[in-house]
Amino acid sequence: MTKEYKTISQISGPLIFVEKTEPVGYNELVNINLPDGTTKRGQVLDTSDDIVVVQVFEGTGGLNRDCGVRFTGETIKLPVSKDLLGRILSGAGEPLDGGPRIVPEDRLEITGAAINPYARLPPKDFIQTGISTIDGMNTLVRGQKLPIFSGSGLPHNEIALQIARQARVRGSNEPFAVVFAAMGITNEEAQYFMADFERTGALERAVVFLNLADDPAVERLITPRLALTAAEYLAYEHDMHVLVILTDITNYCEALRQMGAAREEVPGRRGYPGYMYTDLASLYERAGVVKGRKGSVTQFSILSMPGDDITHPIPDLSGYITEGQIVISRELHRKGIYPPVNVLPSLSRLMNSGIGATRTREDHKAVSDQCYAAYAEGKDLRGLVAIVGKDALSDRDKKFLEFADMFEDRFVRQGVDENRDIETTLSIGWELLAELPEAQLTRIDNKYIQKYHPAHKAKEKEGK
Amino acid sequence: MKNKGEIYRISGPVVIITGLNTKMYDVVKVGNEGLMGEVIGIEGDKSTVQVYEETSGVRPGEPVENTGMSLSVELGPGLLESIYDGIQRPLPVLKEKMGDFIKRGVSANGLSREKEWDFVPTVKKGDKINGGDIIGTVRETLNIEHRILVPPTISGTISEIKKGKFKVDQVICTLEDGKELTMMQKWPVRKPRPVSKKMTPGTPLITGQRILDGLFPVAKGGTAAIPGPFGSGKTVTQQQLAKWSDTEIVVYIGCGERGNEMADVLYEFPEIKDPKTGRPLMERTVLIANTSNMPVAAREASVYTGITIAEYYRDMGYDVSLMADSTSRWAEAMREISSRLEEMPGEEGYPAYLAARLSEFYERAGKVKALSGKEGSITVIGAVSPPGGDFSEPITQNTLRIVKVFWALDAKLAQRRHFPSINWLNSYSLYTKALGPWYDEHVSPDWVKLRNDAMELLQKESELQEIVQLVGSDALPEDQQLTLEVARMIREYFLQQNAYHEVDTFCPMDKQFKLLKSIMSWGDKAHNALDGGAPIEDIMKLKSKDDLAKVKYEKEFDKALGVILKTMEDEFAKLRGK
């Protein structure tokens, strides 16, 4: 039995300071026994011969200097087993669904270890999400981390759910699972996710971790790590392809800032701690494919940009770690377009390795580049039209202006349950591009124009 | 005092130890697992150590041992084709020892102790040798001859020199005073290797990237920075440079970057052939990969590890290019450690010594006369990731004060898929003058003027664009409309380059010259035709204009361009005829 210390010298925010202990390990798990018989858990943040700093996950409410502190001698671990599938757990990993405790096959450290870059396999399996703006323009591949940059009041949850429902690697029937971690979202939002999981039967293949808005903020710091540990276990031990949805990263970062402030650290930009990049990387980088193992971890996190500001430290640092981002646009949402994905600032860095002749179709990159360029030009012209009026535009410019409108209306817009395969997406792209003069299609190789351009296709048919 | 002490306090990667006699930057083994760390501060009998590995579970009271050495790298044959973490542990060896995930407490030699190399001496018994001299060679890869150097601090007369197959730690040469030399030497990473003289760079680094070679060249031995917001193409540009630069050795540092991207590099480099030698690029490359979730202190060290290896090859007389992606992650690692040390922060929480560290690093670039008398160079190209794409932040600003070439990446260009998305108005190169004579001799005496004309045109375009924004392009006089069109051709036909296209990914100097010259001469002819009364609509519709758009993708460029130039002559002759 480990010793119980009654030497708390100070309680400050989520931190307690314990004096005169025997040597305590860094990051060690701590149990705190309250006078009323309940127990709280914490983790060692700073340890020395004189004083040990502990962050308390369930908050320090009700603690006083009479509490007993036990150091467990081990770091935080998650009991894992295949039975995790179908379970709903709290943000600290305790069952919430009234089910039994997990009988562990193994107990894994939740901090996880970095994958040796030499052991990684470059991700390249195309995941078809059925959403044109993602499949066609910002292709997701297995093992990628691609967050949704959204804002308050935008339909990011619908999009995330649509992806969770529709995402498939074509022509494969490999086992897959969804790990869903809620960090500080409201009960209502959580209900919405749960209802959809139940409706579609996805819950059997899902592990859910819920840290809701009224749960302690500090707990949010471990919730995503529990989720990723579960995901890695299912992927690397049970050969599953795991899609991890973390929502909302912004709440996680707020919790990080809160902890930093409580520890009286030197703050970085906008008060967020200087190590936020490293901390976020320790979450995001836990996606990937490992050589010689069948499973994979793909991350699709949701991040709401405070004030829709993409230069805010949270989206900014995330963008530097993740392999691209899907940006949700308030402007498109106001126009009534779903999914309101603004393709221009969106990006998938791994797109090029996931598309092409053997993976999607040979003309994919050309079509996507051309749509990007034409849409960007059309959008610029909107600004000009606002000043000089449409009549001042040349005929060429008018075509591009129309292209931008059609692109939003036909390519971007689709139904919540509409699952477009990649061929459909590309042919919509071609139909729109066909409205532009052919000489303007400078990004498309002539041989693809001959093969896929609707005008040539029609001619070919006539010829036959 | 003794060389064994114990841990007093642990806070993340920063550990305070007590009872140990240390010097600044000594490497110490921390805790029961012997985690590697470096002394970065001393106060009383306590020393502050940054630990290169994860410290979870480590307790106060655990033992600490001082190795008495500074953080050093092993230099010798076997560096090329290697892939290291930030403290020169080979990743394949780590994978063998601890599996797919990086665990801790494992040490690994930077150079293989097993492999034998065929050593051919170039000196003989009785020769006097000094630090930095070449005593023999080893064929490291098919095209790279590894020159075995005398460690800079050693000199004497040779009493015995061997020939034949040896491992890196076997003695190959003995001096009269009894000193023994092996093929391997160690060098502390934070200390620049000595040179006999620094020289002024005068040869451009040919990268095969039109906007870089053509408009904003960097000299061999120069320094360049690529700042840009995320998604603007920093990594692709860096990788293109690593692939195509015409230096003999490439050191690529992935400092705090993405694991999947590093995996991509690791897969791709052995596949790609060097355009000059036809051998895999990996044979001239040293990769250092410290991804963002690997320990932060090792990230801080990775940049020094890389530049020390680069200096070693420079001392052999090679041109080396070093890509650091990204220096911002390195600076952030400094900030993170500094804040754990509770140092007084400077701007935006960065330590006050940020500027000094950056300039020390970039100063290790340069063209030099090595101790051996050979000339070598290190070109340093550092990516910068400014938060929010804001170039006024401290790392970008401190970097710009040092480097001579600035390639400003622009998210707007990236969004419209203009790649490489380097902004031609904001970027600059201070080498264009110094490199002038080289271009006159090796490209064409017309090159410098052609380049300046193109730049002027692009500048003019941006002025005209402001007017167009107000009144629309149709309101401009016809000759200005034509100027806009030629500028657009330069942007789209010349500056845009597709890194993923088999032909376009690399563009030799000669092709760059011909392409730009053809576009500019199309422009001249078009202006002449307009002055001669030809209607602008007809000029805009010329086939030769559209043909020029795609000529860069042609495998047989010269032939295709010849045909286009002919078409161009004919078409303009016809216009004049009307």
Coordinates of N, CA and C in Angstrom, one line a residue, chain A residues 23-28 45-50 73 75 109 111 113-123 137-138 143-145 149 232 236 263 266-269 274-275 277-278 281-282 285-291 293 310-311 315-317 319-323 325 344-347 349-350 352-353 365 369 372-373 376-377 380 384 387-388 392-394 397 439 441-446 449, chain B residues 6-13 18 54-61 83 90-92 94-95 99-103 228-232 234-235 256-264 266-267 289-294 296 299 329 332 335-336 339-340 342-343 345 348-349 384-389 414-419 468-474 488 492-493 496 498 500-501 546 549-550 553:
Chain A
P23 N 10.4 10.4 -3.0 CA 10.5 10.7 -4.4 C 9.3 10.3 -5.2
V24 N 8.8 11.2 -5.9 CA 7.5 11.0 -6.7 C 7.9 11.2 -8.2
G25 N 7.4 10.3 -9.1 CA 7.8 10.4 -10.5 C 7.0 11.5 -11.2
Y26 N 7.7 12.1 -12.2 CA 7.0 13.1 -13.1 C 5.9 12.4 -13.8
N27 N 4.8 13.1 -13.9 CA 3.6 12.6 -14.7 C 2.8 11.5 -14.0
E28 N 3.3 11.2 -12.7 CA 2.6 10.1 -12.0 C 1.2 10.4 -11.7
L45 N 2.8 17.4 -12.1 CA 3.3 18.3 -13.1 C 4.7 18.7 -12.9
D46 N 5.1 18.7 -11.6 CA 6.5 19.2 -11.3 C 6.8 18.5 -10.0
T47 N 8.0 17.9 -9.9 CA 8.3 17.1 -8.7 C 9.8 17.5 -8.3
S48 N 9.9 17.6 -7.0 CA 11.3 17.9 -6.5 C 11.3 17.3 -5.1
D49 N 12.5 17.4 -4.4 CA 12.6 16.8 -3.1 C 11.7 17.6 -2.1
D50 N 11.4 18.8 -2.4 CA 10.7 19.7 -1.4 C 9.2 19.7 -1.6
G73 N 2.5 5.7 -8.1 CA 3.7 5.1 -8.6 C 3.7 4.7 -10.1
T75 N 2.2 6.0 -14.2 CA 1.6 7.1 -15.0 C 0.2 6.7 -15.4
E109 N -0.1 3.3 -21.6 CA 0.1 4.7 -21.3 C -0.6 5.7 -22.2
T111 N -0.1 8.9 -22.8 CA 0.7 9.9 -23.5 C 1.2 9.3 -24.9
A113 N 3.6 7.1 -27.5 CA 5.0 7.3 -27.9 C 5.0 7.8 -29.4
A114 N 6.0 8.6 -29.7 CA 6.0 9.0 -31.1 C 6.3 7.9 -32.0
I115 N 5.7 7.8 -33.2 CA 6.0 6.8 -34.2 C 7.3 7.2 -34.8
N116 N 8.2 6.2 -34.8 CA 9.5 6.5 -35.5 C 9.2 6.8 -37.0
P117 N 9.7 8.0 -37.4 CA 9.3 8.3 -38.8 C 9.8 7.3 -39.8
Y118 N 10.8 6.5 -39.5 CA 11.3 5.5 -40.3 C 10.3 4.3 -40.4
A119 N 9.5 4.2 -39.4 CA 8.5 3.1 -39.3 C 7.2 3.4 -40.0
R120 N 7.1 4.7 -40.4 CA 5.8 5.1 -41.0 C 5.7 4.8 -42.5
L121 N 4.5 4.6 -42.9 CA 4.3 4.3 -44.3 C 3.6 5.6 -44.8
P122 N 4.0 6.2 -45.9 CA 3.4 7.4 -46.4 C 1.9 7.1 -46.7
P123 N 1.0 7.9 -46.1 CA -0.4 7.6 -46.4 C -0.8 7.8 -47.8
M137 N -11.5 18.2 -54.2 CA -10.6 19.3 -54.1 C -9.6 19.2 -53.0
N138 N -10.0 18.5 -51.9 CA -9.1 18.4 -50.7 C -9.1 16.9 -50.2
G143 N -4.8 7.7 -42.6 CA -3.6 8.0 -41.9 C -3.3 9.5 -41.8
Q144 N -4.2 10.3 -42.4 CA -4.1 11.7 -42.4 C -4.7 12.4 -41.2
K145 N -4.3 13.6 -40.9 CA -5.0 14.4 -39.9 C -5.5 15.6 -40.6
F149 N -11.8 23.5 -39.8 CA -11.7 24.9 -39.2 C -13.1 25.5 -39.3
E232 N -5.3 3.9 -31.2 CA -4.0 3.2 -31.6 C -4.1 1.7 -31.3
Y236 N -3.6 -0.8 -34.2 CA -2.3 -1.5 -34.4 C -2.4 -2.9 -33.8
R263 N -0.5 27.7 -13.2 CA 0.9 27.4 -12.8 C 1.8 28.6 -12.9
V266 N 5.0 31.7 -17.9 CA 5.2 32.8 -18.8 C 4.3 32.5 -20.0
P267 N 3.3 33.4 -20.3 CA 2.4 33.1 -21.4 C 3.0 33.4 -22.8
G268 N 2.5 32.7 -23.8 CA 2.9 33.0 -25.2 C 1.9 33.9 -25.8
R269 N 1.6 33.7 -27.1 CA 0.7 34.5 -27.8 C -0.7 34.4 -27.2
G274 N 3.5 28.7 -24.2 CA 4.5 28.6 -25.3 C 4.7 27.2 -25.8
Y275 N 4.3 26.2 -25.0 CA 4.5 24.8 -25.5 C 3.2 24.3 -26.2
Y277 N 2.3 24.4 -29.2 CA 2.6 23.7 -30.5 C 3.0 22.2 -30.2
T278 N 3.9 22.1 -29.3 CA 4.4 20.7 -29.0 C 3.2 19.9 -28.4
A281 N 0.9 19.0 -31.1 CA 1.5 18.0 -32.0 C 1.5 16.6 -31.4
S282 N 1.5 16.5 -30.0 CA 1.5 15.2 -29.4 C 0.1 14.6 -29.5
E285 N -0.1 14.3 -34.1 CA 0.8 13.4 -34.7 C 0.5 11.9 -34.5
R286 N -0.5 11.7 -33.6 CA -0.8 10.3 -33.4 C -1.8 9.8 -34.4
A287 N -1.5 10.2 -35.6 CA -2.3 9.7 -36.8 C -1.2 9.1 -37.7
G288 N -1.7 8.1 -38.5 CA -0.7 7.6 -39.4 C -0.9 6.1 -39.7
V289 N 0.0 5.6 -40.6 CA 0.0 4.2 -40.9 C 1.4 3.7 -40.6
V290 N 1.5 2.5 -40.0 CA 2.8 2.0 -39.7 C 3.1 0.8 -40.6
K291 N 4.4 0.8 -41.0 CA 4.8 -0.3 -41.9 C 4.6 -1.7 -41.2
R293 N 1.9 -3.0 -40.3 CA 0.7 -3.2 -39.5 C -0.5 -2.8 -40.4
I310 N -8.6 32.9 -38.7 CA -7.7 31.8 -39.0 C -6.3 32.0 -38.5
T311 N -6.0 33.3 -38.2 CA -4.6 33.6 -37.6 C -4.6 33.5 -36.1
P315 N -6.1 27.8 -34.4 CA -6.1 27.3 -35.8 C -4.7 27.5 -36.4
D316 N -4.0 28.5 -36.1 CA -2.7 28.7 -36.7 C -1.7 27.6 -36.4
L317 N -1.6 27.3 -35.1 CA -0.6 26.2 -34.7 C -1.1 24.9 -35.3
G319 N -2.8 24.4 -38.0 CA -2.5 24.3 -39.4 C -1.1 24.0 -39.7
Y320 N -0.2 24.3 -38.8 CA 1.2 24.0 -39.0 C 1.5 22.5 -38.7
I321 N 0.6 21.9 -38.0 CA 0.9 20.5 -37.7 C 0.1 19.5 -38.5
T322 N -1.2 19.9 -38.8 CA -2.0 19.0 -39.5 C -1.7 19.0 -41.0
E323 N -2.2 18.0 -41.7 CA -1.9 17.9 -43.1 C -3.0 18.5 -43.9
Q325 N -6.4 21.5 -44.0 CA -7.6 21.9 -43.2 C -8.8 22.1 -44.1
L344 N -11.1 27.6 -51.2 CA -9.8 28.3 -51.4 C -8.8 28.2 -50.3
P345 N -9.2 28.5 -49.1 CA -8.2 28.3 -48.0 C -8.1 26.9 -47.5
S346 N -9.0 26.0 -48.0 CA -8.9 24.6 -47.6 C -7.7 24.0 -48.3
L347 N -7.3 22.9 -47.8 CA -6.1 22.2 -48.3 C -5.9 20.8 -47.8
R349 N -2.7 18.3 -47.8 CA -1.4 18.2 -48.2 C -1.0 16.8 -48.7
L350 N -1.9 15.8 -48.4 CA -1.6 14.5 -48.8 C -2.3 14.1 -50.1
N352 N -2.0 14.8 -53.2 CA -1.3 14.3 -54.4 C -0.9 12.9 -54.4
S353 N -0.7 12.3 -53.2 CA -0.3 10.9 -53.1 C -1.6 10.0 -53.1
K365 N -6.2 15.6 -60.6 CA -5.4 16.7 -60.2 C -5.6 17.9 -61.1
D369 N -7.1 21.4 -59.9 CA -6.3 22.7 -60.1 C -7.1 23.7 -60.9
Y372 N -9.9 25.2 -59.0 CA -9.4 26.1 -58.0 C -9.1 27.4 -58.6
A373 N -8.3 27.4 -59.7 CA -7.8 28.6 -60.3 C -9.0 29.4 -60.9
A376 N -11.1 30.9 -58.0 CA -10.4 32.0 -57.4 C -10.5 33.2 -58.2
E377 N -10.4 33.1 -59.5 CA -10.5 34.2 -60.4 C -11.9 34.8 -60.4
D380 N -12.6 36.8 -57.3 CA -11.9 38.1 -57.4 C -12.8 39.0 -58.2
L384 N -14.6 43.1 -58.1 CA -14.6 44.1 -59.2 C -15.9 44.5 -59.6
I387 N -17.7 47.2 -57.8 CA -17.2 48.5 -58.0 C -17.6 49.1 -59.4
V388 N -17.3 48.3 -60.4 CA -17.5 48.9 -61.8 C -18.8 48.3 -62.5
A392 N -18.8 46.3 -67.3 CA -17.5 46.7 -67.6 C -16.5 45.4 -67.8
L393 N -17.1 44.3 -67.5 CA -16.2 43.1 -67.7 C -16.1 42.6 -69.1
S394 N -15.0 42.0 -69.4 CA -14.8 41.4 -70.8 C -15.6 40.1 -70.8
D397 N -14.1 37.5 -68.7 CA -14.3 37.6 -67.3 C -15.7 37.3 -66.9
A439 N -9.6 27.3 -74.5 CA -8.3 27.8 -74.4 C -7.9 28.3 -73.0
L441 N -8.4 26.6 -70.3 CA -8.2 25.5 -69.5 C -6.7 25.1 -69.5
T442 N -5.8 26.1 -69.0 CA -4.4 25.9 -69.2 C -3.8 24.9 -68.3
R443 N -4.5 24.5 -67.3 CA -3.9 23.6 -66.3 C -4.2 22.1 -66.7
I444 N -5.0 21.9 -67.7 CA -5.3 20.5 -68.0 C -4.6 20.1 -69.3
D445 N -4.0 19.0 -69.2 CA -3.3 18.4 -70.3 C -4.2 18.1 -71.4
N446 N -3.8 18.4 -72.6 CA -4.7 18.3 -73.8 C -5.3 16.9 -73.9
I449 N -8.3 16.7 -71.9 CA -9.4 17.5 -72.5 C -10.1 16.6 -73.6
Chain B
E6 N 22.6 13.4 -8.2 CA 21.2 12.9 -8.2 C 20.2 14.0 -8.7
I7 N 19.0 13.5 -9.1 CA 18.0 14.4 -9.5 C 17.4 15.1 -8.4
Y8 N 17.2 16.4 -8.5 CA 16.5 17.2 -7.5 C 15.1 17.5 -7.9
R9 N 14.9 17.9 -9.1 CA 13.5 18.4 -9.5 C 13.3 18.0 -11.0
I10 N 12.1 17.7 -11.4 CA 11.7 17.4 -12.8 C 10.5 18.2 -13.2
S11 N 10.6 18.9 -14.3 CA 9.4 19.6 -14.9 C 9.5 19.4 -16.4
G12 N 8.8 18.4 -16.9 CA 8.9 18.2 -18.3 C 10.3 17.9 -18.8
P13 N 10.8 18.5 -19.8 CA 12.1 18.2 -20.3 C 13.2 18.8 -19.5
T18 N 21.6 17.7 -8.7 CA 22.4 18.3 -7.6 C 23.6 17.4 -7.3
E54 N 11.7 11.7 -23.2 CA 10.5 11.8 -22.4 C 10.8 11.5 -20.9
T55 N 10.3 12.4 -20.0 CA 10.7 12.2 -18.6 C 9.6 11.6 -17.7
S56 N 8.5 11.1 -18.2 CA 7.4 10.6 -17.4 C 8.0 9.5 -16.5
G57 N 7.6 9.6 -15.2 CA 7.9 8.5 -14.3 C 9.3 8.6 -13.6
V58 N 10.1 9.6 -14.1 CA 11.4 9.7 -13.5 C 11.2 10.5 -12.2
R59 N 12.0 10.0 -11.1 CA 11.8 10.6 -9.8 C 13.0 11.3 -9.3
P60 N 12.8 12.3 -8.4 CA 13.9 12.9 -7.7 C 14.7 11.8 -7.0
G61 N 16.0 12.0 -6.8 CA 16.8 11.1 -6.1 C 17.4 10.0 -7.0
I83 N 19.6 8.3 -41.9 CA 18.5 9.1 -41.4 C 18.5 9.1 -39.9
P90 N 20.6 6.9 -35.4 CA 20.0 6.4 -36.7 C 18.6 5.9 -36.4
L91 N 17.6 6.4 -37.1 CA 16.2 5.9 -36.9 C 16.0 4.4 -37.2
P92 N 16.6 3.9 -38.3 CA 16.5 2.5 -38.5 C 17.0 1.6 -37.4
L94 N 17.1 2.6 -34.2 CA 16.1 2.8 -33.2 C 14.9 1.8 -33.4
K95 N 14.5 1.7 -34.6 CA 13.3 0.9 -34.9 C 13.7 -0.6 -34.6
G99 N 11.3 -1.0 -31.7 CA 10.0 -1.2 -32.4 C 9.6 0.1 -33.1
D100 N 8.3 0.1 -33.5 CA 7.8 1.2 -34.3 C 7.6 2.5 -33.6
F101 N 7.6 2.5 -32.3 CA 7.4 3.7 -31.5 C 8.7 4.0 -30.8
I102 N 9.0 5.4 -30.7 CA 10.2 5.8 -30.1 C 10.0 5.7 -28.6
K103 N 10.8 4.8 -28.0 CA 10.8 4.7 -26.5 C 12.0 5.4 -26.0
G228 N 6.5 31.7 -44.8 CA 5.2 31.6 -45.4 C 4.2 31.0 -44.4
P229 N 3.0 31.4 -44.5 CA 1.9 30.8 -43.6 C 1.8 29.4 -44.0
F230 N 1.0 28.6 -43.2 CA 0.9 27.2 -43.5 C 0.1 27.0 -44.8
G231 N 0.4 26.0 -45.5 CA -0.3 25.7 -46.7 C 0.2 26.6 -47.9
S232 N 1.3 27.3 -47.7 CA 1.7 28.1 -48.9 C 2.8 27.4 -49.6
K234 N 5.9 25.8 -48.3 CA 7.2 25.8 -47.8 C 7.9 24.5 -48.0
T235 N 7.2 23.5 -47.5 CA 7.8 22.1 -47.5 C 8.1 21.6 -48.9
G256 N 10.9 19.5 -36.2 CA 9.5 19.7 -35.6 C 8.4 19.7 -36.7
E257 N 8.6 18.9 -37.7 CA 7.6 18.9 -38.8 C 6.8 17.6 -38.7
R258 N 6.0 17.4 -39.7 CA 5.0 16.3 -39.7 C 5.6 14.9 -40.0
G259 N 5.2 14.0 -39.2 CA 5.7 12.6 -39.4 C 5.4 12.0 -40.8
N260 N 4.2 12.3 -41.3 CA 3.8 11.7 -42.6 C 4.6 12.3 -43.7
E261 N 5.0 13.6 -43.5 CA 5.8 14.2 -44.6 C 7.2 13.7 -44.6
M262 N 7.7 13.4 -43.4 CA 9.1 12.9 -43.3 C 9.0 11.5 -43.9
A263 N 8.0 10.7 -43.7 CA 7.9 9.4 -44.2 C 7.9 9.5 -45.7
D264 N 7.2 10.5 -46.3 CA 7.2 10.7 -47.7 C 8.6 10.9 -48.2
L266 N 11.4 10.0 -46.9 CA 12.1 8.8 -46.7 C 11.8 7.8 -47.8
Y267 N 10.6 7.8 -48.3 CA 10.2 6.9 -49.3 C 10.7 7.4 -50.7
A289 N 15.5 13.8 -39.0 CA 14.0 13.9 -38.8 C 13.7 13.9 -37.3
N290 N 13.3 15.1 -36.9 CA 12.8 15.2 -35.5 C 11.4 15.7 -35.6
T291 N 10.4 14.9 -35.6 CA 9.0 15.3 -35.9 C 8.5 16.1 -34.6
S292 N 7.4 16.7 -34.8 CA 6.9 17.6 -33.8 C 6.5 17.0 -32.5
N293 N 6.3 15.6 -32.5 CA 6.0 15.0 -31.3 C 7.1 14.2 -30.7
M294 N 8.3 14.4 -31.3 CA 9.5 13.8 -30.6 C 10.0 14.9 -29.6
V296 N 11.3 17.7 -27.3 CA 11.5 19.1 -27.8 C 13.0 19.5 -27.7
R299 N 14.8 18.5 -30.6 CA 14.5 19.4 -31.8 C 15.4 20.6 -31.8
R329 N 10.2 26.2 -35.7 CA 10.0 25.1 -34.7 C 11.2 25.0 -33.8
E332 N 10.9 27.8 -31.4 CA 9.9 27.5 -30.4 C 10.4 26.6 -29.4
R335 N 12.1 28.6 -27.0 CA 11.2 29.3 -26.2 C 10.6 28.4 -25.1
E336 N 10.3 27.2 -25.5 CA 9.7 26.3 -24.6 C 10.7 25.9 -23.4
S339 N 11.2 29.0 -21.2 CA 10.1 29.3 -20.3 C 10.1 28.3 -19.1
R340 N 10.5 27.1 -19.4 CA 10.6 26.1 -18.3 C 11.7 26.5 -17.3
E342 N 12.2 29.5 -16.6 CA 11.7 30.7 -16.0 C 12.7 31.9 -16.2
E343 N 13.2 31.9 -17.5 CA 14.0 33.0 -17.9 C 13.1 34.2 -18.2
P345 N 11.5 36.6 -20.4 CA 11.2 36.5 -21.9 C 11.5 37.8 -22.6
E348 N 7.4 38.3 -27.6 CA 6.5 37.2 -27.8 C 6.9 36.0 -27.0
G349 N 7.5 36.2 -25.9 CA 7.9 35.0 -25.1 C 9.2 34.3 -25.5
V384 N 10.7 29.4 -42.6 CA 10.2 30.1 -41.4 C 8.7 30.0 -41.4
S385 N 8.1 29.7 -40.3 CA 6.6 29.5 -40.3 C 6.0 30.6 -39.4
P386 N 5.8 31.8 -39.9 CA 5.4 32.9 -39.1 C 3.9 32.6 -38.6
P387 N 3.6 32.8 -37.4 CA 2.2 32.7 -36.9 C 1.3 33.6 -37.7
G388 N 0.2 33.0 -38.2 CA -0.7 33.8 -38.9 C -0.2 34.4 -40.2
G389 N 1.0 33.9 -40.6 CA 1.5 34.5 -41.9 C 2.0 35.9 -41.7
A414 N -1.1 30.6 -53.4 CA -1.3 29.2 -53.2 C -2.7 28.8 -53.4
Q415 N -3.6 29.7 -52.9 CA -5.0 29.5 -53.0 C -5.5 29.4 -54.4
R416 N -4.8 30.2 -55.3 CA -5.2 30.1 -56.7 C -4.3 29.1 -57.5
R417 N -3.7 28.3 -56.7 CA -2.8 27.2 -57.2 C -1.7 27.8 -58.2
H418 N -1.2 28.9 -57.8 CA 0.0 29.4 -58.4 C 1.2 28.9 -57.6
F419 N 1.8 27.9 -58.2 CA 3.0 27.3 -57.5 C 4.2 27.4 -58.4
V468 N -7.0 48.8 -62.7 CA -8.0 47.8 -63.2 C -9.0 47.6 -62.1
Q469 N -8.5 47.5 -60.9 CA -9.4 47.3 -59.7 C -10.5 48.4 -59.7
L470 N -10.1 49.5 -60.1 CA -11.1 50.7 -60.0 C -12.0 50.8 -61.3
V471 N -11.4 50.6 -62.4 CA -12.1 50.9 -63.6 C -12.4 49.7 -64.6
G472 N -11.8 48.6 -64.3 CA -12.0 47.5 -65.2 C -10.9 47.5 -66.3
S473 N -10.6 46.3 -66.8 CA -9.5 46.2 -67.7 C -9.8 46.8 -69.1
D474 N -11.1 46.8 -69.5 CA -11.4 47.4 -70.8 C -11.2 48.9 -70.9
R488 N 1.0 38.6 -67.6 CA 0.3 37.3 -67.2 C 1.0 36.1 -67.8
E492 N 2.2 33.0 -65.6 CA 1.7 31.7 -65.8 C 2.6 30.7 -66.6
Y493 N 3.3 31.2 -67.6 CA 4.1 30.3 -68.4 C 5.5 30.1 -67.8
Q496 N 5.1 30.0 -62.9 CA 4.4 28.8 -62.4 C 5.2 27.6 -62.8
N498 N 5.3 23.2 -62.1 CA 4.6 22.1 -61.5 C 5.6 21.1 -60.9
Y500 N 5.1 18.4 -59.5 CA 4.7 17.0 -59.7 C 4.7 16.6 -61.1
H501 N 5.1 17.5 -62.0 CA 5.2 17.1 -63.4 C 6.6 16.6 -63.8
D546 N -0.8 30.8 -77.1 CA -1.3 29.6 -76.3 C -0.3 28.5 -76.3
A549 N 2.3 28.6 -73.6 CA 1.8 28.2 -72.3 C 2.2 26.8 -72.0
K550 N 2.3 25.9 -72.9 CA 2.5 24.5 -72.6 C 3.8 24.0 -73.0
Y553 N 6.2 21.9 -70.6 CA 5.9 20.5 -70.3 C 6.5 19.5 -71.3

